[in-house]
Amino acid sequence: MNDEYAGDSSQWAFGTGFEDPLAGVDTTVPPGVDPAELAAYCLMLGDDALVMAQRLSEWCSRAPDLEEDIALANMALDLLGQARLLLSRAAAADPGVVPALPEGSPVPAEDALAFFRDAERFRNVRLAEVENGDFAHVVVRLLLFSVARLALLERLRASPDQVLAAVAAKGVKEITYHRDWAGRWFLTLAQGTEESRRRLEAALDALWPYQAELVAPHTGFGVDPATLRDEVDVVLDQVLAVSGVERPDRPPLSGTGRDGAHTAALASLLAEMQVVARAHPSGRW
Amino acid sequence: MSADRREWPLYEVFVRGKRGLNHVHVGSLHAADDAMAVRHARDVYTRRNEGVSIWVVRADAITASSPDEKDPMFAPSGDKVYRHPTFYDIPDNVPHM
Amino acid sequence: MTTTPAEPEALEAAFEATIARHDRIEPRDWMPDAYRRTLVRQMAQHAHSEIIGMQPEGAWIGRAPSLRRKAILLAKVQDEAGHGLYLYSACETLGVSRAELTELLLTGRQKYSSIFNYPTLSYADVGTIGWLVDGAAICNQVPLCRTSYGPYGRAMIRICKEESFHQRQGYELLMTMMRGTDAQRAMVQESVNRFWWPALMMFGPPDADSPNSARSMAWGIKRNSNDELRQKFVDMTVPQAEALGVTLPDPDLRWNEERGHHDFGEPDWEELAAVIRGDGPCNAQRMAHRRAAHEDGAWVREAASAFAAKAGAR
């Protein structure tokens, strides 16, 4: 049935090179960049995307209507794509980060990283991992996440690492849409009904303590998220002002997922996500 | 189910497949307002890179010809064969015609 | 512009003539009430099947064993939401709203395909559903691209285009697993054993017991009989099973030289009847999931309507 599309692989959900996300890409680490630092940085951003994608995909078949179900899946797929590229980049830069698997296991590096690390080795922010709540919760989580990630990816387009720069350039387009989606829904729920406003404020209150972690300082390779704090604040304040919602007066949580200090939610998320892969460490999928 | 008596209105979606082509009707969807309809159209109807531009219009804003008027509307153009280039006989050896 | 209202006989004759020359009926054309009812029932049932069908596979998105498979599965289940949406839209051209149809599904007054009341027990089921269930669905659906009702046919064309990746990803997953470990091969065979008979039942009861089929075929809503399609599916699938290296769990399955088709055993029609009645393994669970999503989303739909109304008033 797809004759008219046959000549153009870009029509499909995944273009060429879907097997190996970095197929044909020169993954040489540029001079002056410490491979371990580059890998750590990519893991941090890759884990954010992976864990967010996992939470977003839990919405599949549960959204308020079919159109939004499809929208949420699109965003999950974007983030999953970013995660694959970033985890692969981390593994290529520093193979030492990839967990050891049985001799001869065909599991690729991106999957070894995703499925064979325990929670304390994940570097994602805790905002990404907390359990899903109602629709207001996903809107707020995605808003806080996308505002910070977009600011970061915009800067990373000029990264000395060409691979990371390319991933960021692609990601900027995707996250711009996510931020727009979340911002519009934030405004809609804020000004919709009494119930939607109450739920939105509750979600904002619950997730606000996790926001600071997105712009916490990071030393070593890469753009330091702390340098984006003002920019991120300006955008969030704009959304809050337009929506007529107060900035929550809640202090940031102590600790950070960047050091592997996670909430219990990550362990249960991983228990589900990793169960099949771990049962078949030499499996082919 | 009182909420659903206020179901989001139906929109018709038109997508331009690539530059140089017309927008073509591809289907419909529900959205609360025009801006949401454009986003929904993007998410639902361009997942496979099918478009470069989207139009949406509320279904109830479309004025259509009625099938009852089919004959008066369309039959009169059926016999105007002289509007078509194939009506005219030109010898094969005349170039660029 | 005034036109004399046409006589019912003339309208009926015009409708029959359109069907006879294999032309399409379009939404605002006159059509017999029974044609309209049959169409709405069939399209709605198909739409509901797509939406309920998200669940058995959707249950494995979170557990997909590679990131590549996770993306494929999520994109596939997402497509099913899209397909449901296209089909609900086709129903809406006949003046039945999506909200009404959802209501009919949730109150059990309209059905969905019996296949989705079977559980998915291993990741191999994702492959088997793609190969056998989507394969059977494609057999059913490709002829529907030529169905007599225009909007239905157009929705089916779009669906079939998208669906072609669904079957291939399933078969490819099974092929990959068959090249994997012994445990994976066993998983594939076990899954095929469970899904083979339910897949055959997807074509519906035998022609002799399918009361509405003849009329649907006369109207061009349906293009082939249940038994024809079932035979076609079996003939298609046998060589695929061989290439894969799995056994189809039917001792009576063999090539019949004389007929030029495979003979095969009789599915358990009692079981099909029970599943359709609501006594399948997962009926209650599927409906509860759908109902929860719909009810949990009510405040969101309401909020967006309220927001749009306020913005419109400004």
XYZ file of C-alpha atoms in Angstrom:
696
model
C 0.000 0.000 0.000
C 2.929 2.327 0.428
C 4.113 2.545 -3.153
C 3.884 6.271 -3.302
C 6.108 6.570 -0.257
C 8.535 3.877 -1.302
C 11.237 6.224 -2.504
C 11.422 8.370 0.577
C 12.434 6.812 3.854
C 11.984 10.119 5.661
C 8.229 9.488 5.537
C 8.575 6.887 8.222
C 8.706 7.200 11.940
C 12.419 6.627 11.878
C 14.646 7.663 9.038
C 17.750 5.865 7.977
C 20.353 4.831 10.529
C 17.775 3.674 13.026
C 19.760 0.602 14.056
C 22.759 2.542 15.306
C 21.835 6.093 16.237
C 25.339 7.316 15.451
C 25.922 5.260 12.284
C 28.281 7.066 9.933
C 29.046 9.820 12.436
C 32.621 10.649 13.354
C 32.702 10.071 17.105
C 36.314 11.115 17.644
C 36.561 13.228 20.790
C 37.878 16.679 19.820
C 41.295 17.696 21.139
C 41.215 19.386 24.516
C 38.023 17.628 25.598
C 38.255 15.078 28.378
C 36.417 11.947 27.142
C 35.210 10.992 30.624
C 33.794 14.472 31.206
C 32.089 14.469 27.813
C 30.585 11.050 28.554
C 29.365 12.180 31.981
C 27.740 15.234 30.451
C 25.997 13.221 27.723
C 24.794 10.660 30.268
C 23.246 13.409 32.340
C 21.285 14.804 29.391
C 20.581 11.362 27.968
C 19.203 10.056 31.264
C 16.964 13.117 31.599
C 15.504 12.375 28.171
C 15.184 8.638 28.750
C 13.438 8.890 32.105
C 11.121 11.647 30.846
C 10.280 9.552 27.782
C 9.482 6.588 30.011
C 7.096 8.670 32.148
C 5.498 10.311 29.104
C 4.955 6.990 27.385
C 3.006 5.781 30.435
C 0.329 8.217 29.230
C -0.202 6.197 26.085
C -3.892 5.138 25.943
C -4.645 7.233 29.048
C -4.808 10.821 27.751
C -7.891 13.046 27.989
C -8.584 12.549 24.293
C -7.111 10.857 21.252
C -5.456 13.981 19.892
C -3.584 14.577 23.143
C -2.691 10.885 23.385
C -0.953 11.247 20.038
C 0.712 14.524 21.052
C 2.141 13.006 24.238
C 3.472 10.011 22.334
C 5.128 12.328 19.802
C 6.956 14.117 22.598
C 7.964 10.829 24.224
C 9.353 9.661 20.875
C 11.342 12.878 20.444
C 12.910 12.440 23.870
C 13.561 8.773 23.301
C 15.412 9.718 20.125
C 17.506 12.247 22.041
C 18.239 9.652 24.723
C 19.466 7.119 22.170
C 21.832 9.632 20.581
C 23.171 10.919 23.883
C 23.693 7.499 25.467
C 25.426 6.326 22.310
C 27.582 9.442 22.374
C 28.514 8.787 25.987
C 29.488 5.197 25.207
C 31.524 6.185 22.163
C 33.374 8.907 24.064
C 34.205 6.737 27.063
C 33.478 3.000 26.733
C 34.274 2.730 30.435
C 30.791 4.013 31.311
C 29.079 1.020 29.682
C 28.178 -1.795 32.094
C 29.816 -5.150 31.405
C 27.599 -7.835 29.889
C 28.199 -11.568 29.367
C 30.877 -12.451 26.801
C 29.444 -12.247 23.282
C 26.247 -10.427 24.294
C 24.775 -8.626 21.264
C 23.241 -5.855 23.429
C 24.309 -2.466 21.976
C 25.925 0.156 24.176
C 22.871 2.424 24.336
C 20.827 -0.490 25.695
C 23.532 -1.647 28.084
C 23.421 1.872 29.535
C 19.636 2.090 29.639
C 18.853 -1.377 30.903
C 21.851 -2.594 32.878
C 22.621 0.304 35.211
C 21.087 0.531 38.678
C 19.347 3.653 39.907
C 22.373 5.130 41.653
C 24.242 5.197 38.348
C 21.563 7.233 36.615
C 22.322 10.949 36.355
C 18.877 12.377 35.566
C 17.198 15.136 37.542
C 14.572 13.911 39.981
C 11.911 16.023 38.256
C 11.954 13.483 35.417
C 11.473 10.427 37.606
C 8.688 11.287 40.060
C 5.542 9.292 39.443
C 2.932 10.542 37.027
C -0.084 12.329 38.411
C -3.003 13.918 36.603
C -2.863 15.829 33.310
C -1.901 19.049 35.136
C 1.104 17.180 36.509
C 2.391 16.226 33.061
C 1.834 19.782 31.826
C 3.800 21.311 34.698
C 6.568 18.721 34.566
C 6.998 19.212 30.847
C 6.965 22.981 31.172
C 9.665 23.094 33.852
C 11.719 20.503 32.014
C 11.405 21.964 28.517
C 12.133 25.556 29.506
C 15.451 24.535 31.037
C 16.355 21.932 28.412
C 15.636 24.292 25.550
C 17.878 26.975 27.042
C 20.630 24.413 27.453
C 20.329 22.832 24.010
C 20.317 26.236 22.355
C 23.757 26.883 23.822
C 25.020 23.389 23.128
C 24.513 23.891 19.408
C 27.932 25.575 19.614
C 29.526 22.731 21.561
C 33.115 21.874 20.602
C 31.912 18.275 20.336
C 30.346 18.075 16.900
C 28.153 15.120 17.823
C 26.690 16.869 20.832
C 26.266 20.049 18.786
C 24.282 18.126 16.154
C 22.122 16.401 18.772
C 21.413 19.786 20.341
C 20.485 21.366 17.011
C 17.966 18.604 16.358
C 16.721 18.730 19.937
C 16.091 22.476 19.892
C 13.386 22.051 17.253
C 11.732 19.271 19.217
C 11.871 20.891 22.628
C 10.625 24.205 21.246
C 7.412 22.400 20.365
C 7.234 20.650 23.760
C 7.665 23.952 25.561
C 4.966 25.522 23.449
C 2.604 22.597 24.082
C 3.209 22.768 27.834
C 2.980 26.558 27.962
C -0.332 26.650 26.129
C -1.815 23.937 28.302
C -0.498 25.707 31.408
C -2.391 28.842 30.397
C -5.475 26.843 29.409
C -5.663 25.002 32.726
C -4.898 28.160 34.707
C -7.803 30.008 33.110
C -10.138 27.140 32.257
C -12.287 26.044 35.179
C -11.930 26.281 38.952
C -11.053 22.618 39.034
C -8.371 22.883 36.367
C -6.796 25.834 38.153
C -6.816 24.039 41.470
C -5.183 20.981 39.908
C -2.609 23.076 38.072
C -1.601 24.925 41.213
C -1.359 21.664 43.127
C 0.909 20.164 40.471
C 3.060 23.295 40.352
C 3.390 23.277 44.107
C 4.353 19.615 44.162
C 6.938 19.862 41.375
C 8.455 23.273 42.112
C 10.996 21.973 44.649
C 12.511 19.887 41.835
C 12.945 22.846 39.482
C 16.224 24.192 40.864
C 18.002 20.947 40.069
C 17.612 21.667 36.348
C 19.808 24.730 36.681
C 22.200 23.449 39.354
C 25.913 24.047 38.726
C 27.873 21.453 36.784
C 31.642 21.622 36.523
C 33.761 20.144 33.769
C 32.907 19.798 30.113
C 29.810 21.449 28.643
C 27.578 24.423 29.241
C 27.011 24.869 32.962
C 23.210 24.837 33.515
C 23.670 27.298 36.389
C 24.584 29.994 33.855
C 21.072 29.644 32.382
C 19.256 30.338 35.620
C 18.224 33.913 34.838
C 17.117 33.070 31.322
C 15.026 30.148 32.584
C 13.509 32.298 35.330
C 12.465 34.957 32.845
C 10.615 32.431 30.690
C 8.904 30.779 33.652
C 7.900 34.143 35.081
C 6.370 35.069 31.736
C 4.272 31.916 31.641
C 3.207 32.416 35.252
C 2.326 36.064 34.642
C 0.286 35.426 31.515
C -1.545 32.644 33.346
C -2.060 34.698 36.494
C -0.419 32.064 38.690
C 1.863 32.861 41.628
C 5.399 31.508 41.712
C 5.291 28.886 44.482
C 7.103 29.754 47.657
C 8.752 26.400 48.157
C 12.457 25.767 48.801
C 14.443 23.467 46.523
C 14.929 19.884 47.611
C 18.391 19.069 48.897
C 20.669 16.653 47.069
C 20.587 15.997 43.348
C 19.909 13.162 40.961
C 23.011 14.291 39.092
C 25.041 12.602 41.868
C 22.887 9.485 41.821
C 20.763 10.497 44.822
C 17.311 9.623 43.509
C 13.821 9.245 44.886
C 12.344 5.771 45.332
C 10.346 6.399 42.165
C 13.386 5.853 39.962
C 14.056 2.371 41.307
C 10.509 1.266 40.585
C 10.554 2.925 37.167
C 13.739 1.036 36.327
C 12.425 -2.227 37.748
C 9.704 -2.100 35.139
C 11.758 -0.670 32.306
C 14.622 -3.128 32.680
C 12.790 -6.338 33.527
C 12.737 -7.980 30.089
C 16.180 -6.837 29.003
C 17.770 -8.090 32.220
C 16.067 -11.461 31.981
C 17.858 -11.942 28.636
C 21.351 -10.405 28.919
C 22.362 -12.259 25.750
C 19.059 -11.710 23.984
C 18.563 -10.212 20.535
C 15.742 -7.809 19.948
C -21.184 12.454 31.251
C -22.352 16.046 31.278
C -18.919 17.243 30.145
C -19.323 15.573 26.805
C -22.374 17.469 25.806
C -19.745 20.118 25.265
C -17.531 18.020 23.081
C -14.723 19.967 21.408
C -15.871 21.086 17.968
C -14.959 19.247 14.804
C -12.321 20.728 12.489
C -11.432 19.817 8.929
C -7.716 19.620 8.185
C -5.916 20.546 4.964
C -2.221 19.839 4.494
C 0.234 21.098 1.892
C 2.402 18.079 1.137
C 5.300 20.094 -0.197
C 5.960 23.533 -1.524
C 4.250 24.116 -4.836
C 1.246 21.899 -4.090
C -2.256 22.849 -2.969
C -3.468 22.207 0.530
C -5.454 18.984 0.358
C -8.138 17.757 2.721
C -6.676 14.943 4.810
C -9.270 14.357 7.517
C -10.754 15.863 10.621
C -10.201 16.123 14.344
C -11.528 17.729 17.509
C -10.035 20.734 19.271
C -11.216 23.321 21.748
C -10.071 26.258 19.624
C -8.289 27.159 16.394
C -4.793 27.224 17.882
C -5.257 23.805 19.421
C -6.646 22.513 16.136
C -3.425 23.469 14.320
C -1.330 21.674 16.931
C -3.563 18.628 16.840
C -3.374 18.587 13.059
C 0.403 18.658 13.259
C 0.453 15.793 15.756
C -2.193 13.657 14.062
C -1.716 14.243 10.342
C 1.981 15.035 9.815
C 3.675 12.327 11.879
C 5.272 10.867 8.779
C 6.594 14.079 7.389
C 3.497 14.521 5.230
C 3.303 18.275 5.324
C 4.906 21.693 5.265
C 1.813 23.756 5.974
C -1.551 23.203 7.648
C -4.982 24.802 7.350
C -7.749 24.024 9.782
C -11.333 25.203 9.581
C -14.276 24.468 11.815
C -16.489 21.946 10.065
C -19.577 24.029 10.809
C -18.041 27.003 8.990
C -18.004 25.212 5.642
C -20.713 25.998 3.124
C -21.220 23.110 0.736
C -23.218 22.519 -2.396
C -26.163 20.238 -1.840
C -26.356 16.825 -3.492
C -30.015 17.624 -4.330
C -28.806 20.385 -6.618
C -26.317 18.112 -8.288
C -27.882 18.342 -11.732
C -28.433 22.093 -11.952
C -24.990 22.666 -10.437
C -22.846 20.284 -12.419
C -24.713 18.777 -15.381
C -24.615 21.966 -17.503
C -20.819 21.799 -17.711
C -20.946 18.216 -18.953
C -21.587 19.036 -22.621
C -19.122 21.913 -23.030
C -16.628 19.654 -24.694
C -15.114 22.611 -26.555
C -13.523 23.716 -23.268
C -11.139 20.770 -23.452
C -8.012 20.723 -25.618
C -8.776 17.248 -26.931
C -11.864 18.679 -28.697
C -9.679 20.147 -31.418
C -8.093 18.117 -34.200
C -4.607 19.264 -35.053
C -2.425 17.201 -37.386
C 0.337 15.292 -35.581
C 3.061 16.965 -37.601
C 2.319 20.442 -36.243
C 4.902 21.046 -33.483
C 4.429 22.579 -30.005
C 0.648 22.253 -29.933
C -32.614 27.612 -5.307
C -35.591 25.266 -5.122
C -35.751 21.733 -6.323
C -38.676 19.374 -6.273
C -38.166 16.767 -3.546
C -37.355 13.500 -5.252
C -39.613 10.505 -4.789
C -38.317 7.842 -2.360
C -38.245 5.277 -5.178
C -36.139 7.577 -7.327
C -33.701 8.198 -4.472
C -33.415 4.504 -3.781
C -32.848 3.793 -7.456
C -30.140 6.457 -7.678
C -28.443 4.962 -4.597
C -28.586 1.432 -6.014
C -27.242 2.679 -9.340
C -24.289 4.353 -7.617
C -23.481 1.106 -5.778
C -23.920 -0.931 -8.977
C -21.362 1.092 -10.905
C -18.942 0.802 -7.942
C -19.064 4.528 -7.419
C -18.827 5.921 -3.891
C -21.625 7.122 -1.653
C -20.712 10.470 -0.044
C -21.931 11.872 3.288
C -24.733 14.114 2.089
C -26.138 11.664 -0.458
C -29.453 10.025 0.229
C -28.941 6.523 1.616
C -31.257 3.869 3.059
C -31.495 3.982 6.851
C -30.287 0.409 7.118
C -27.176 1.244 5.063
C -26.428 4.166 7.356
C -26.961 2.050 10.474
C -24.796 -0.791 9.179
C -22.029 1.620 8.282
C -22.062 3.388 11.611
C -22.044 0.058 13.426
C -19.163 -1.332 11.380
C -17.041 1.834 11.388
C -17.629 2.414 15.095
C -16.764 -1.164 15.943
C -13.607 -0.795 13.920
C -12.746 2.510 15.621
C -13.348 1.030 19.081
C -11.109 -1.915 18.160
C -8.250 0.413 17.319
C -8.621 2.268 20.605
C -9.034 -0.805 22.807
C -6.286 -2.453 20.755
C -3.805 0.074 22.130
C -3.914 -1.659 25.509
C -2.549 -5.182 25.011
C 0.585 -3.897 23.295
C 0.700 -0.625 25.198
C 1.235 -2.688 28.339
C 4.724 -3.554 27.023
C 5.950 -0.080 26.005
C 7.352 0.446 29.487
C 9.141 -2.899 29.382
C 10.433 -2.918 25.810
C 13.857 -4.608 25.973
C 15.727 -2.146 23.740
C 15.371 1.567 23.099
C 14.897 0.864 19.409
C 11.997 -1.500 20.171
C 10.536 0.976 22.630
C 10.397 3.659 19.923
C 8.897 1.257 17.385
C 6.242 0.008 19.772
C 5.282 3.459 21.002
C 4.993 4.722 17.415
C 2.861 1.736 16.562
C 0.463 2.057 19.470
C 0.265 5.772 18.753
C -0.756 4.951 15.176
C -3.647 2.939 16.574
C -4.928 6.031 18.364
C -4.692 7.797 15.016
C -6.563 5.030 13.240
C -9.337 5.134 15.798
C -9.485 8.874 15.310
C -9.753 8.597 11.497
C -12.564 6.072 11.822
C -14.480 8.076 14.410
C -14.186 10.987 11.986
C -15.667 8.837 9.225
C -18.613 8.066 11.541
C -19.002 11.762 12.249
C -19.686 12.418 8.570
C -22.945 10.557 9.205
C -23.865 12.827 12.082
C -22.852 10.589 14.995
C -20.444 12.353 17.331
C -17.317 10.812 18.819
C -18.730 11.492 22.287
C -21.840 9.455 21.478
C -19.763 6.592 20.115
C -17.500 6.628 23.173
C -20.610 6.441 25.295
C -21.871 3.461 23.293
C -18.537 1.699 23.766
C -18.306 2.415 27.482
C -21.848 1.218 28.126
C -21.183 -1.961 26.169
C -23.759 -1.217 23.480
C -21.139 -1.328 20.752
C -18.454 -3.983 20.480
C -14.796 -4.107 19.531
C -12.716 -6.924 18.069
C -12.639 -10.017 20.281
C -8.878 -10.387 19.788
C -8.104 -7.568 22.201
C -9.676 -9.459 25.074
C -6.730 -11.845 25.141
C -3.839 -11.011 27.458
C -0.266 -10.253 26.359
C 2.053 -12.392 28.458
C 5.523 -11.896 27.013
C 7.411 -9.488 24.776
C 7.100 -12.015 21.957
C 3.388 -11.159 21.948
C 4.296 -7.744 20.556
C 5.810 -9.531 17.570
C 3.000 -12.033 17.234
C 0.345 -9.355 17.374
C 2.132 -7.476 14.616
C 2.555 -10.567 12.484
C -0.716 -12.449 13.009
C -3.204 -9.955 14.386
C -2.167 -7.057 12.172
C -1.725 -9.519 9.324
C -5.318 -10.660 9.756
C -6.442 -7.059 10.111
C -4.706 -6.156 6.854
C -6.536 -9.004 5.065
C -9.767 -7.527 6.355
C -8.853 -3.936 5.701
C -7.225 -3.815 2.295
C -10.511 -4.676 0.522
C -12.220 -1.984 2.604
C -10.180 0.673 0.807
C -12.717 0.040 -1.980
C -15.745 0.085 0.294
C -18.800 1.900 -1.065
C -18.842 4.689 1.526
C -16.332 7.367 0.523
C -15.126 8.604 3.935
C -14.704 5.023 5.175
C -12.665 4.071 2.111
C -10.465 7.150 2.447
C -9.847 6.451 6.148
C -8.954 2.858 5.267
C -6.460 3.952 2.613
C -4.651 6.061 5.150
C -4.829 3.304 7.754
C -3.535 0.620 5.401
C -0.584 2.801 4.404
C 0.379 3.251 8.031
C -0.459 -0.324 8.965
C 2.093 -1.772 6.558
C 4.856 -0.992 9.061
C 2.931 -2.664 11.860
C 3.005 -6.143 10.418
C 6.610 -5.836 9.288
C 7.903 -4.662 12.666
C 6.183 -7.620 14.323
C 7.598 -10.175 11.944
C 11.030 -8.594 12.148
C 10.944 -8.757 15.953
C 10.072 -12.459 15.827
C 12.794 -13.133 13.243
C 15.336 -11.373 15.426
C 14.233 -13.295 18.505
C 14.475 -16.585 16.590
C 18.138 -15.753 15.934
C 18.620 -15.094 19.660
C 18.713 -17.502 22.594
C 16.816 -20.763 23.135
C 14.697 -19.007 25.714
C 13.728 -16.391 23.130
C 12.826 -19.022 20.528
C 10.653 -20.809 23.064
C 8.991 -17.512 23.889
C 8.125 -16.956 20.222
C 6.624 -20.433 19.762
C 4.597 -20.142 22.965
C 3.217 -16.813 21.830
C 2.299 -18.107 18.370
C 0.517 -21.040 20.013
C -1.667 -18.661 21.999
C -2.481 -16.229 19.205
C -3.028 -18.496 16.201
C -6.632 -19.486 16.914
C -7.786 -16.096 18.161
C -6.268 -14.584 14.986
C -8.339 -16.951 12.826
C -11.432 -15.931 14.766
C -10.821 -12.295 13.877
C -12.528 -12.899 10.545
C -15.773 -13.548 12.370
C -18.070 -16.559 12.406
C -18.338 -18.892 9.393
C -20.320 -17.420 6.490
C -23.279 -19.670 7.242
C -23.593 -18.080 10.705
C -22.926 -14.497 9.706
C -26.384 -13.006 9.250
C -25.444 -9.452 8.246
C -22.679 -10.348 5.814
C -24.736 -10.867 2.666
C -26.418 -7.498 2.844
C -23.158 -5.698 3.656
C -21.621 -7.315 0.607
C -24.535 -6.377 -1.617
C -24.088 -2.780 -0.527
C -20.361 -2.878 -1.114
C -19.678 -2.056 2.544
C -17.928 -5.391 2.829
C -16.026 -6.771 -0.144
C -15.228 -10.394 0.791
C -16.859 -13.038 2.969
C -15.445 -14.080 6.356
C -14.442 -17.532 5.144
C -12.770 -16.219 1.978
C -10.633 -13.845 3.995
C -9.793 -16.499 6.588
C -8.606 -18.856 3.855
C -6.539 -16.116 2.282
C -4.930 -15.374 5.644
C -4.035 -19.021 6.276
C -2.541 -19.380 2.795
C -0.498 -16.226 3.302
C 0.708 -17.136 6.776
C 1.874 -20.726 6.329
C 5.005 -19.871 4.287
C 5.766 -16.985 6.659
C 5.680 -19.415 9.598
C 8.052 -21.729 7.753
C 10.473 -18.907 7.039
C 10.337 -17.974 10.696
C 10.838 -21.537 11.911
C 7.732 -21.782 14.081
C 4.960 -24.360 14.063
C 1.352 -23.295 13.714
C -0.622 -25.187 16.378
C -3.094 -26.977 14.103
C -2.628 -30.717 13.406
C -5.108 -30.484 10.519
C -3.187 -27.792 8.701
C -1.971 -29.101 5.320
C -1.799 -28.128 1.664
C -4.743 -29.353 -0.423
C -3.526 -29.775 -3.983
C -7.023 -30.150 -5.365
C -8.390 -26.952 -3.836
C -5.148 -25.061 -4.287
C -5.490 -23.908 -0.680
C -4.515 -25.053 2.791
C -7.004 -27.108 4.762
C -7.142 -26.163 8.413
C -8.969 -27.048 11.603
C -12.119 -25.485 12.939
C -11.627 -22.653 15.443
C -13.504 -22.979 18.725
C -16.599 -20.930 17.893
C -17.951 -21.392 21.418
C -14.911 -19.531 22.679
C -15.464 -16.703 20.190
C -19.092 -16.422 21.246
C -18.044 -16.271 24.907
C -15.438 -13.578 24.273
C -17.928 -11.492 22.285
C -20.478 -11.959 25.074
C -17.984 -10.361 27.445
C -16.569 -13.475 29.059
C -13.085 -13.285 27.520
C -9.990 -13.170 29.723
C -9.602 -9.378 29.648
C -12.962 -7.818 28.711
C -13.555 -6.188 32.073
C -9.982 -4.919 32.363
C -10.014 -3.364 28.863
C -13.260 -1.537 29.486
C -12.175 -0.342 32.934
C -8.948 1.089 31.476
C -10.807 2.921 28.729
C -13.453 4.212 31.106
C -10.841 5.490 33.559
C -8.979 7.369 30.814
C -12.203 8.920 29.584
C -13.436 9.929 33.020
C -10.047 11.149 34.248
C -9.841 13.356 31.184
C -13.284 14.951 31.572
C -12.037 17.910 33.618
C -9.313 18.597 31.044
C -11.710 18.604 28.092
C -14.043 20.819 30.077
C -11.236 23.215 31.014
C -10.156 23.615 27.396
C -13.742 24.280 26.318
C -14.149 26.849 29.075
C -10.873 28.511 28.130
C -11.866 28.647 24.461
C -15.247 30.125 25.368
C -13.638 32.839 27.510
C -11.088 33.650 24.822
C -13.863 33.780 22.235
C -15.884 36.174 24.394
C -12.962 38.589 24.781
